[in-house]
Coordinates of N, CA, C and O and ligand atoms in Angstrom, one line a residue:
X1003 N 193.3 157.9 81.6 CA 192.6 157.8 82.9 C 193.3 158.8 83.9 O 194.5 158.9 83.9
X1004 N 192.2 159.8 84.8 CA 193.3 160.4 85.6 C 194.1 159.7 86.5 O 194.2 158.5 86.6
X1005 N 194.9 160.6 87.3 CA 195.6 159.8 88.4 C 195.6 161.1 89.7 O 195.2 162.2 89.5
X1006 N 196.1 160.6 90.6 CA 196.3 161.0 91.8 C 197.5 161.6 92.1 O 198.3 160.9 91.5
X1007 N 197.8 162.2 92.5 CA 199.7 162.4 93.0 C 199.2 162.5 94.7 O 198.4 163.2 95.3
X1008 N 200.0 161.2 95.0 CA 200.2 160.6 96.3 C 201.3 161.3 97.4 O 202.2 161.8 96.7
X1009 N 201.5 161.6 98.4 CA 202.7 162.1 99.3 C 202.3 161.6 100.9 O 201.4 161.8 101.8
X1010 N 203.3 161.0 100.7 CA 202.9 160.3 102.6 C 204.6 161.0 103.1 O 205.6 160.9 102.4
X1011 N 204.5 161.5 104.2 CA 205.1 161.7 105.0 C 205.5 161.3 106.3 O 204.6 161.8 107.1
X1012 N 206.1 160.8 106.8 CA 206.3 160.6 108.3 C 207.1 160.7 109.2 O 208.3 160.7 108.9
X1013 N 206.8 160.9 110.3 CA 207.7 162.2 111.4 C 209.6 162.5 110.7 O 210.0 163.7 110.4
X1014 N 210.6 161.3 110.5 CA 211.8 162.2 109.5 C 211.7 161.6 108.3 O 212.5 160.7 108.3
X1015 N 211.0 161.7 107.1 CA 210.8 161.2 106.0 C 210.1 161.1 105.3 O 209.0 160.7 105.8
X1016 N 210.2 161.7 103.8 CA 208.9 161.1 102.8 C 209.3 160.2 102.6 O 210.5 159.9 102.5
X1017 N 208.1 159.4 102.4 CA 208.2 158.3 102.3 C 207.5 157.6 100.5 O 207.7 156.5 99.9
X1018 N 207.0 158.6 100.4 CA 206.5 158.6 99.0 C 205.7 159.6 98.4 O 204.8 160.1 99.0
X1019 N 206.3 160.0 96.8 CA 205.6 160.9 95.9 C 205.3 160.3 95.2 O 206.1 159.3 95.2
X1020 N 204.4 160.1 94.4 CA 204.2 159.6 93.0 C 202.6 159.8 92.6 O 201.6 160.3 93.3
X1021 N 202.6 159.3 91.3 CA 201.2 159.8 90.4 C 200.8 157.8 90.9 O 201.5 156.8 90.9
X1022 N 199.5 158.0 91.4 CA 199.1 156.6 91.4 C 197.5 156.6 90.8 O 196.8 157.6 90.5
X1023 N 197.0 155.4 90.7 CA 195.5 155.1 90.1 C 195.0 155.4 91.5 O 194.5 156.5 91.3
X1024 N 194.8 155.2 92.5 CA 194.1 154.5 93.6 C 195.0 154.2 94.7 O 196.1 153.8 94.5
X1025 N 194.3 154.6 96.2 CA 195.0 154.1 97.2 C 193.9 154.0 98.1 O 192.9 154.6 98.0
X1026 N 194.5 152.9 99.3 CA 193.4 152.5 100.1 C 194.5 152.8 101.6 O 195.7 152.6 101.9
X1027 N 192.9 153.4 102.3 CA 194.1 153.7 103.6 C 193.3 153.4 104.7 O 192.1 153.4 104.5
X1028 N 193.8 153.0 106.0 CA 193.1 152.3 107.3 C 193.1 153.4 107.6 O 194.1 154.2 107.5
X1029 N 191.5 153.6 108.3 CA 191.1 154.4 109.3 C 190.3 153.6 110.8 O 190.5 152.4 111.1
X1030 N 189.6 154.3 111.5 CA 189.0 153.6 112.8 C 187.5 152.6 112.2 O 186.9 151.5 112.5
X1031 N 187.6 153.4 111.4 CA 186.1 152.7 110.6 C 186.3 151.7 109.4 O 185.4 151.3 108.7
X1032 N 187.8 151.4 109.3 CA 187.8 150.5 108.3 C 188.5 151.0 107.2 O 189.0 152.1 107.2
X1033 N 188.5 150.0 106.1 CA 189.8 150.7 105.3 C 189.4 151.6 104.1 O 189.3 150.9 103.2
X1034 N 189.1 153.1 103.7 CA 188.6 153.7 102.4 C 189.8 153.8 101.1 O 191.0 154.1 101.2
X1035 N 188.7 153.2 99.8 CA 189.6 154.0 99.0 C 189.4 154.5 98.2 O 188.4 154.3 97.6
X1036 N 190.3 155.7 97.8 CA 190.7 157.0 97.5 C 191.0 156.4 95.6 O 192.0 155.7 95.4
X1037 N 190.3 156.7 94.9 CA 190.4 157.3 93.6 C 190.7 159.1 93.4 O 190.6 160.0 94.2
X1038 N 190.9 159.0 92.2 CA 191.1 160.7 92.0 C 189.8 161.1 91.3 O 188.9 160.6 90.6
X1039 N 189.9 162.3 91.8 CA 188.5 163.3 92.0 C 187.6 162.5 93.3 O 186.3 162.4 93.4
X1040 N 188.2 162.3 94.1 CA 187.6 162.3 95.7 C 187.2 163.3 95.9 O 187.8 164.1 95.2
X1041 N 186.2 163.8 96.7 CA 185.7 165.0 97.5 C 186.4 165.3 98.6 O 186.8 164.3 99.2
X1042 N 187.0 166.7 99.2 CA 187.6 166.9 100.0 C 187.9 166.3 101.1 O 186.9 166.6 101.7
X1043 N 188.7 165.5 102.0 CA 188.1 164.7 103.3 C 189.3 164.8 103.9 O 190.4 164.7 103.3
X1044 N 189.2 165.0 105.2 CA 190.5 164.8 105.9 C 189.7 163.7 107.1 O 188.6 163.9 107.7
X1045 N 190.7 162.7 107.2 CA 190.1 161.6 107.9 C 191.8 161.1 109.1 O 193.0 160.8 108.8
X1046 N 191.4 161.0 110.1 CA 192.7 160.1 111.0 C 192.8 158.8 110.3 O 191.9 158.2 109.5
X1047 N 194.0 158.4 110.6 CA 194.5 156.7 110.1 C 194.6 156.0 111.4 O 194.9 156.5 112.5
X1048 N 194.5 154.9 111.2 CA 194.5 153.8 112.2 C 195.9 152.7 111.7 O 196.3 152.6 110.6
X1049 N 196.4 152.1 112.7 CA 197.5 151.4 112.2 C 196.9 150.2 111.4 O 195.9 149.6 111.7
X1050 N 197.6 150.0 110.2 CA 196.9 149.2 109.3 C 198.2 149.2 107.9 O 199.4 149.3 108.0
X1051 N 197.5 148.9 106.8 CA 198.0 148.9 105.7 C 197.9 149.9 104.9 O 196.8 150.4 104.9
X1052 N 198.8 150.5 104.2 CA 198.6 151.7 102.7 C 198.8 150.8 101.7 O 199.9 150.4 101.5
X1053 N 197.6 150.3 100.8 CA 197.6 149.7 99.6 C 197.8 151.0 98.3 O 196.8 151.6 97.9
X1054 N 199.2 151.1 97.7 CA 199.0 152.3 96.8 C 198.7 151.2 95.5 O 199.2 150.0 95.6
X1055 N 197.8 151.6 94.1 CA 197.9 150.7 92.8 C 198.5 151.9 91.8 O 198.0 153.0 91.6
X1056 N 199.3 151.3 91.4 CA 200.2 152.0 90.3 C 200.0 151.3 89.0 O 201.0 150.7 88.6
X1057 N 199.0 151.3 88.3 CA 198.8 150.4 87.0 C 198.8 148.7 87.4 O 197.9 148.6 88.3
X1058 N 199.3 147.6 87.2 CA 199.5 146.7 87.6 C 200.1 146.0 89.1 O 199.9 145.0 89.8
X1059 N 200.8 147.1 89.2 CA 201.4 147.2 90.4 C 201.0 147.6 91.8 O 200.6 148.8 91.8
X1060 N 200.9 147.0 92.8 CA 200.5 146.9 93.7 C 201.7 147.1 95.2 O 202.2 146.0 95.5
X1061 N 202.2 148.3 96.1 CA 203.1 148.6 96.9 C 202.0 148.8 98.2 O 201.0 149.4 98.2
X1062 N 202.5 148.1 99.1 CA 201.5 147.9 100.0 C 202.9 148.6 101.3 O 204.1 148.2 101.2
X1063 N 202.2 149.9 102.4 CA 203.4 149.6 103.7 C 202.4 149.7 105.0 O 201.3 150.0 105.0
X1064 N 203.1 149.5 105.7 CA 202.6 149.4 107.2 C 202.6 150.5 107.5 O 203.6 151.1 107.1
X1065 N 201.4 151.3 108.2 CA 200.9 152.4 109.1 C 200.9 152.6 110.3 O 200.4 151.6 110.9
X1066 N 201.2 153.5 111.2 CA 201.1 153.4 112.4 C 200.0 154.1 113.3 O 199.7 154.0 114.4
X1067 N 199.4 154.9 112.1 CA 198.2 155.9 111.8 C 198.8 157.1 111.7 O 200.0 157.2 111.6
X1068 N 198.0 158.3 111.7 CA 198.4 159.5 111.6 C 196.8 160.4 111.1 O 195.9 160.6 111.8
X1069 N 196.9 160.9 109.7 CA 196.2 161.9 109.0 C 196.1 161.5 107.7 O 197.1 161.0 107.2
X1070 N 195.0 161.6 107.1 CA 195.7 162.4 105.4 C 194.3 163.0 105.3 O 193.3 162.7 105.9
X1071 N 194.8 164.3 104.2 CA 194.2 165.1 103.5 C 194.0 164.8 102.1 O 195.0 164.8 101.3
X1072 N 192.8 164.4 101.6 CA 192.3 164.1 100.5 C 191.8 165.4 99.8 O 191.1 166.1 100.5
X1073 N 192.0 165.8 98.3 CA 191.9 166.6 97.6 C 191.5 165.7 96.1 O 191.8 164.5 95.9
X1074 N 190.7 166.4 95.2 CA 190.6 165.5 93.9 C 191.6 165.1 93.2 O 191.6 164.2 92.4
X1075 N 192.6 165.9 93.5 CA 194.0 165.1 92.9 C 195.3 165.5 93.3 O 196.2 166.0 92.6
X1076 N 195.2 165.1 94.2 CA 195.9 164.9 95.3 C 195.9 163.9 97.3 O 194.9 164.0 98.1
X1077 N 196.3 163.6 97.4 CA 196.2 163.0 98.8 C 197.6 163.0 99.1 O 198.6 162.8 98.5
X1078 N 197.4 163.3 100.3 CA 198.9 164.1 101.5 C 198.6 163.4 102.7 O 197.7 163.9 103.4
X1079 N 199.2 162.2 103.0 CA 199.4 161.1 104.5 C 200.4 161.6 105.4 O 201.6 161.4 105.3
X1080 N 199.9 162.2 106.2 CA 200.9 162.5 107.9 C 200.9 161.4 108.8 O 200.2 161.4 109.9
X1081 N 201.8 160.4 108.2 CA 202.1 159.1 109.4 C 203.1 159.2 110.4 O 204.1 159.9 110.5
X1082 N 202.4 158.3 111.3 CA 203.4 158.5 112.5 C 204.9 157.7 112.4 O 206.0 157.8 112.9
X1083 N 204.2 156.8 111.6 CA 205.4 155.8 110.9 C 205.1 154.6 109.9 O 204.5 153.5 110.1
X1084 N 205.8 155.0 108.7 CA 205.4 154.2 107.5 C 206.3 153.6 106.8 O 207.3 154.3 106.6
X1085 N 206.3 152.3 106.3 CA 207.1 151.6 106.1 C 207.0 150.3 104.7 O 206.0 149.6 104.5
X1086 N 207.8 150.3 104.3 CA 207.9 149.3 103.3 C 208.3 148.1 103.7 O 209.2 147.9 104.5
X1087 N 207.4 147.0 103.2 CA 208.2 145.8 103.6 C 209.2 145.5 103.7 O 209.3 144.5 104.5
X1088 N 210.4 145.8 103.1 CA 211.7 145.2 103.7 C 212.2 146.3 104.1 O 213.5 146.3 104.0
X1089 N 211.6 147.8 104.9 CA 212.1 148.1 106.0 C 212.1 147.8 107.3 O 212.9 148.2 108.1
X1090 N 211.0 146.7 107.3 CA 210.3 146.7 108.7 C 211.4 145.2 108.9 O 212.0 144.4 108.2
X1091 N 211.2 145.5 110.5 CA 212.0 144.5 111.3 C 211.2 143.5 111.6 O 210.4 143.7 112.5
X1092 N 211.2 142.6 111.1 CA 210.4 141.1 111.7 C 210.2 141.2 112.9 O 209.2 141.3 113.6
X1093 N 211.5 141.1 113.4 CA 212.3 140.3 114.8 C 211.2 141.4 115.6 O 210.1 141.0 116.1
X1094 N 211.8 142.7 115.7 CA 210.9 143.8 116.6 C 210.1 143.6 116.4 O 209.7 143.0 117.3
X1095 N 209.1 143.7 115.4 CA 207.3 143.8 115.4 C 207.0 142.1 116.4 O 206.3 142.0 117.4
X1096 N 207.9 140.9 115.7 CA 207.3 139.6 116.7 C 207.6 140.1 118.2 O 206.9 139.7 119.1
X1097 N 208.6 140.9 118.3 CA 208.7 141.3 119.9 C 207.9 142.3 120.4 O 207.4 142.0 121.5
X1098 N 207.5 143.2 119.9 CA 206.5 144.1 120.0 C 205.0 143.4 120.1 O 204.1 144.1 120.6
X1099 N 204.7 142.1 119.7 CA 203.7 142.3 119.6 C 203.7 141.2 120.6 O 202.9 141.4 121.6
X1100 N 204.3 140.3 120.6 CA 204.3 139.6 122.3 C 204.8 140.4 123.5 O 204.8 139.8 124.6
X1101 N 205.0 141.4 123.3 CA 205.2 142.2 124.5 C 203.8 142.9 125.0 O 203.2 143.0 126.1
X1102 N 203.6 143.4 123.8 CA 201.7 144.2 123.8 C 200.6 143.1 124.2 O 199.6 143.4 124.9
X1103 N 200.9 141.8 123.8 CA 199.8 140.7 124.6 C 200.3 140.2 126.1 O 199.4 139.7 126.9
X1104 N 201.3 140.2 126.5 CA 201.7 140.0 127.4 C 201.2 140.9 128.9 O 200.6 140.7 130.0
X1105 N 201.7 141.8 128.3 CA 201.0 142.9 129.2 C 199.6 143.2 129.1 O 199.3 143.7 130.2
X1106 N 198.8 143.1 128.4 CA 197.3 143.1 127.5 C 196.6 141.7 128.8 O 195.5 141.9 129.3
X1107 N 197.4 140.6 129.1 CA 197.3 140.0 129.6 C 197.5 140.0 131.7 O 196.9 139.4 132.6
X1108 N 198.1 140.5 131.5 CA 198.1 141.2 133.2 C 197.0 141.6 133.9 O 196.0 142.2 133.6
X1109 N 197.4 141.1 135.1 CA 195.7 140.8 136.1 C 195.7 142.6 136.7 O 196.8 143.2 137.1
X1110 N 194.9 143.1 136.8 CA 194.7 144.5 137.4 C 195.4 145.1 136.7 O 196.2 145.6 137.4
X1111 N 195.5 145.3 135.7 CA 196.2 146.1 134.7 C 195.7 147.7 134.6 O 194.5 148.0 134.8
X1112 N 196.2 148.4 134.4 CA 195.3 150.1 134.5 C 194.8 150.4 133.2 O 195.4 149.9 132.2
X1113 N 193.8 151.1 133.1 CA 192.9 151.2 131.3 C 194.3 151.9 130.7 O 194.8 151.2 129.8
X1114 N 194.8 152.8 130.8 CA 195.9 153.8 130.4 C 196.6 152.7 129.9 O 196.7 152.6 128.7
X1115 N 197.2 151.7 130.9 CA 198.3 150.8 130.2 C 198.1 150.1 129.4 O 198.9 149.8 128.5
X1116 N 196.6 149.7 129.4 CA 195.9 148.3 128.3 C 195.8 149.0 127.0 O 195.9 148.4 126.0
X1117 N 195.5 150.2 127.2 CA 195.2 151.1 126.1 C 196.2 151.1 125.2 O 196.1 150.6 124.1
X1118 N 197.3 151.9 125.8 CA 199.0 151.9 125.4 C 199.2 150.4 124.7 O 199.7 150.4 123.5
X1119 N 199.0 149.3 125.3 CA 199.3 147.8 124.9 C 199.0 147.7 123.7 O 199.7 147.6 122.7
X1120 N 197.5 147.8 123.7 CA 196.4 147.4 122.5 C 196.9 148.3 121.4 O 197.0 147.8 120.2
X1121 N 197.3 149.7 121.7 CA 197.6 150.6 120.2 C 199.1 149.7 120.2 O 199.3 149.6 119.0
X1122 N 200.1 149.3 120.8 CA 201.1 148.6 119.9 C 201.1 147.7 119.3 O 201.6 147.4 118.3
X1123 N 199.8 146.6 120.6 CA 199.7 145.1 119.3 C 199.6 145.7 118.1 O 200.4 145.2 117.3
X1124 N 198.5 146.8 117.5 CA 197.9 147.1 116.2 C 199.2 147.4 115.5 O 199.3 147.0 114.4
X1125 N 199.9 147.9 115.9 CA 201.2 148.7 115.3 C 201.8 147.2 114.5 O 202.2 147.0 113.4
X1126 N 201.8 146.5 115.7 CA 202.9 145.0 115.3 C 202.1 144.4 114.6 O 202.7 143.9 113.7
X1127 N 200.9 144.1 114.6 CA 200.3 143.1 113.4 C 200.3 144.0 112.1 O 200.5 143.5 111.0
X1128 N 200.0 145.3 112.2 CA 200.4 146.0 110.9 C 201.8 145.2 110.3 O 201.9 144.2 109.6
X1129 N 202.7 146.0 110.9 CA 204.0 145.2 110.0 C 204.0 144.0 109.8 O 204.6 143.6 108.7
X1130 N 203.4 142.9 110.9 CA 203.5 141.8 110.3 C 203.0 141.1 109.2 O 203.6 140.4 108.5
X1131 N 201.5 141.4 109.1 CA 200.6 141.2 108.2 C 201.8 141.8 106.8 O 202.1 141.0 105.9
X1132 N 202.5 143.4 106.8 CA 202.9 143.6 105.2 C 204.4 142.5 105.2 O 205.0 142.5 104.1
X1133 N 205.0 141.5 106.1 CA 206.2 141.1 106.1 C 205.4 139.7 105.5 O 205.9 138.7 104.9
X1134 N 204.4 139.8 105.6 CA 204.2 138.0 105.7 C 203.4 137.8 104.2 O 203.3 136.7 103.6
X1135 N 202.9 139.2 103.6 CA 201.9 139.7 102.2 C 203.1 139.4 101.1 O 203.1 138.7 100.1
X1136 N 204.3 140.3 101.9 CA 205.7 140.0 101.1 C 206.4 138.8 100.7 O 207.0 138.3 99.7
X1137 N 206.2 138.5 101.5 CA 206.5 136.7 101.5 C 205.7 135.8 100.7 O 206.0 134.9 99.9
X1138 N 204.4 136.3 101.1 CA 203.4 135.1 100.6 C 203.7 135.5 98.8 O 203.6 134.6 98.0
X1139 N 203.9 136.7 98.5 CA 204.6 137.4 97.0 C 205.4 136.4 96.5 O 205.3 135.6 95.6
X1140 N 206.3 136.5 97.2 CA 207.5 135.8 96.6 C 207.3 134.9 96.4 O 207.8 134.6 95.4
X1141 N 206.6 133.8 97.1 CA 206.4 132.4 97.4 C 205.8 132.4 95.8 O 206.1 131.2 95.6
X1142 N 205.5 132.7 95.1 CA 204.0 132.7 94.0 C 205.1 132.9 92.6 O 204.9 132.5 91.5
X1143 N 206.0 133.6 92.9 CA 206.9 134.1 91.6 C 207.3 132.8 90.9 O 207.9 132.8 89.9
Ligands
ATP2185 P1 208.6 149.2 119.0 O1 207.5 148.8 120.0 O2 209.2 148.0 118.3 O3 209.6 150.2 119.5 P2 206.7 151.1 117.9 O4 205.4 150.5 117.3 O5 206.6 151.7 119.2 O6 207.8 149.9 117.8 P3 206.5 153.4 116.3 O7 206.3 154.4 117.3 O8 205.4 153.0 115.4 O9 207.3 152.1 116.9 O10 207.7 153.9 115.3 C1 208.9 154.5 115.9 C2 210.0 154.4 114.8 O11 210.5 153.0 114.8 C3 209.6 154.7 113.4 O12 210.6 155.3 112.7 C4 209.3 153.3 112.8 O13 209.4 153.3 111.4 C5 210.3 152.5 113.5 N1 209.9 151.1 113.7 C6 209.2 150.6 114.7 N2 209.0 149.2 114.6 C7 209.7 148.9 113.5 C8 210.0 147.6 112.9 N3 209.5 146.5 113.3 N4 210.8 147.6 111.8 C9 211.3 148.8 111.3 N5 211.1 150.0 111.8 C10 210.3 150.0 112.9

């Protein structure tokens, strides 16, 4: 079967090379996924999940959004920040994300600030959702 050669990058780090079957990436419209021999596409990311499948294997990280450039075999992710589950900080993302509803919550709030709020809650339930996918893993072994 073919495969893909995968490369996500983010602002200081790759974050991953590898030959994969399939990957699924969050955009504004929802999550697409990318088999090899895709049609050219360059699409924005939205904060979300990167589901890569490596044969049986399944490596899921948190997105903060960015870019990727899709080629038939190849795809190249320009994240703003990507992360593996046990890089991510619990503690911060639970504080990030009661910080972003908190303020989300404020009376006369300015659209600029609600705006700013809302793109961080997305950031913190990203990581949370891959800390808690992690978990729920282990729980199953
Ligand atoms: P915070 O509000 O907690 O500062 P943020 O959503 O503003 O986080 P980003 O702008 O997405 O953070 O990322 C900035 C840098 O901090 C990146 O290198 C990212 O990997 C890292 N980072 C942010 N939150 C976490 C976290 N909860 N765990 C691990 N690394 C994090």
């Amino acid at each position: 079967m073919s495969k893909l050669i995968l490369e996500i990058i983010s602002l200081d780090k790759q974050v991953f090379n590898d030959e994969v079957d399939s990957v699924v990436l969050p955009t504004e419209e929802g999550e697409i996924g990318i088999l090899p021999k895709h049609i050219h596409l360059v699409t924005s990311l939205a904060p979300g999940e990167i589901k890569i499948r490596q044969g049986n294997e399944e490596t899921v990280l948190a997105c903060s959004g960015g870019f990727a450039q899709i080629n038939p075999d190849k795809a190249i992710v320009l994240a703003d920040a990507a992360e593996h589950a046990e890089e991510i900080d619990e503690q911060r993302a639970e504080e990030a994300m009661k910080k972003a509803r908190e303020t989300m919550a404020k009376k006369d709030i300015k659209k600029e600030e609600y705006a700013a709020a809302a793109a961080d809650l997305r950031r913190s339930l990203a990581r949370l959702k891959v800390v808690k996918k992690r978990k729920s893993k282990r729980a199953y072994r």
